Short mmCIF file of C-alpha atoms in Angstrom, two decimals:
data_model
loop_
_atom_site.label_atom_id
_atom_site.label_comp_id
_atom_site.label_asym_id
_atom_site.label_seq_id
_atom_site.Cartn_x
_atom_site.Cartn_y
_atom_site.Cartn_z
CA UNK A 24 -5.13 30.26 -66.30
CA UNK A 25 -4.59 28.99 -62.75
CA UNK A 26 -3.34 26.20 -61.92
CA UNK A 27 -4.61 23.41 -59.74
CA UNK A 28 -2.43 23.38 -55.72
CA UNK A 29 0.09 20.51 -55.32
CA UNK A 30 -0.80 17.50 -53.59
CA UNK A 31 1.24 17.88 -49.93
CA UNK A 32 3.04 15.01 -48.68
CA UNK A 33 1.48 12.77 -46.53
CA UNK A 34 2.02 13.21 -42.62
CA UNK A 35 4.92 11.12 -41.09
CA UNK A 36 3.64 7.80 -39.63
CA UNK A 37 2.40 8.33 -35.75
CA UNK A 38 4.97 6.84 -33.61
CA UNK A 39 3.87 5.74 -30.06
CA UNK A 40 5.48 7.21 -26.21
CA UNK A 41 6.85 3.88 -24.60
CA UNK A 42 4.35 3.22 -21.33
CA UNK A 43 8.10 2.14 -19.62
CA UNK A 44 9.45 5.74 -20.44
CA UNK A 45 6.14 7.31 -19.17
CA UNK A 46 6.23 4.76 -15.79
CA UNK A 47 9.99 5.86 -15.20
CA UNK A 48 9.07 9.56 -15.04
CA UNK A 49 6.02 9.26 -12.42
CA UNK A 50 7.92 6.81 -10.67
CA UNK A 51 10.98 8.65 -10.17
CA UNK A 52 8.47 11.18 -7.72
CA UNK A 53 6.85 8.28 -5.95
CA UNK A 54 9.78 5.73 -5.39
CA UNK A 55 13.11 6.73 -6.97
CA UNK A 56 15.20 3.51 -6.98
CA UNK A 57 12.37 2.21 -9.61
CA UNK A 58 12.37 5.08 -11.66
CA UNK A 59 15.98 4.76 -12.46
CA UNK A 60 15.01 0.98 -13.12
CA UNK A 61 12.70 1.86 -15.53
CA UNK A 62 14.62 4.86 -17.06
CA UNK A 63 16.94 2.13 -17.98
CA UNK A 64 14.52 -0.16 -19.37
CA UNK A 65 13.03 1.96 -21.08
CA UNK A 66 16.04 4.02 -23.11
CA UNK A 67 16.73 0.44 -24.28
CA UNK A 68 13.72 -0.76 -25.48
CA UNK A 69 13.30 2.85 -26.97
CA UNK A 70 16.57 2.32 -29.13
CA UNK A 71 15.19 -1.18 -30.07
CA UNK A 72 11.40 -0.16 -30.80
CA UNK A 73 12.31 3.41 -32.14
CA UNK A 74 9.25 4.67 -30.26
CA UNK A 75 9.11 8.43 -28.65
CA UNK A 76 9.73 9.38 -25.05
CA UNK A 77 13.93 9.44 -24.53
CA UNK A 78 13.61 12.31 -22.94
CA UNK A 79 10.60 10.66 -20.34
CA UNK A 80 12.91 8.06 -19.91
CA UNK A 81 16.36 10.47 -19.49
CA UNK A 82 14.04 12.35 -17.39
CA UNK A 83 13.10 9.69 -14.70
CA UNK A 84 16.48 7.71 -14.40
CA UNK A 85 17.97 11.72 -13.84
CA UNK A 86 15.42 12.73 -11.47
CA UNK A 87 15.32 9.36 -9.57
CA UNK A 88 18.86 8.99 -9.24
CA UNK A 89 18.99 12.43 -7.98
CA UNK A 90 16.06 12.04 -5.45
CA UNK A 91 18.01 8.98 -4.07
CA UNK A 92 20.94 10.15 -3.42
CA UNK A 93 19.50 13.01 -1.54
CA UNK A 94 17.79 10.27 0.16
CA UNK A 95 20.82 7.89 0.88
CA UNK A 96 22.68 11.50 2.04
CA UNK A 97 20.10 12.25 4.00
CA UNK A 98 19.89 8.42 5.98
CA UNK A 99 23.62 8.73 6.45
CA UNK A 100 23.39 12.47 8.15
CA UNK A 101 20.57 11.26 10.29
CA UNK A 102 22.77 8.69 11.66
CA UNK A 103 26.09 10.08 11.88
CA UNK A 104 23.56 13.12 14.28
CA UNK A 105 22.28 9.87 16.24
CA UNK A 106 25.59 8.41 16.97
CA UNK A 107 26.82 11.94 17.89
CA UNK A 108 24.18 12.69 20.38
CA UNK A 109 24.26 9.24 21.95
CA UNK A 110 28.01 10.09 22.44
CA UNK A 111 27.85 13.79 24.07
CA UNK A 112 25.14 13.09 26.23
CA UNK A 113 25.51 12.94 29.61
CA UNK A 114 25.07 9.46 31.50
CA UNK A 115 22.23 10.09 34.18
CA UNK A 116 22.33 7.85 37.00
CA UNK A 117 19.13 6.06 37.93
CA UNK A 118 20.06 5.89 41.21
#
């Protein structure tokens, strides 16, 4: 005789992506300083809520701190260059 297949557990439950950890990631492209705003936000309320998307949220407070740093690096270069030339050029004489 054969015998009737097991019942298989049920699926676990469906947990949700936090919207916060998915904002922080697209942000951290478009304006940097906010993604690592909502990075932060949103690693908290993801160890509150339990929800998915720590790595979202890891992802756009890395990549937006990153990205602004280059950016704050890149302001301070650009200005240290202006400063430089406005020093070593020559003063012409309108005269």
């Amino acid at each position: 005789m054969y015998q009737q297949p097991g019942h298989y557990p049920p699926p676990p439950p469906y947990r949700r992506t936090n919207g916060m950890a998915i904002a922080a990631l697209v942000t951290a492209f478009l304006f940097a300083p906010a993604g690592i705003v909502l990075g932060v936000l949103a690693r908290n309320e993801i160890r509150r809520t339990g929800e998915e998307g720590w790595g979202m949220a890891t992802a756009g407070l890395v990549i937006g701190a990153i990205v602004t740093a280059l950016g704050v690096l890149a302001i301070v270069l650009w200005v240290v260059l202006v400063v430089w030339l406005v020093r070593e050029l020559p003063v012409v004489s309108t005269r």
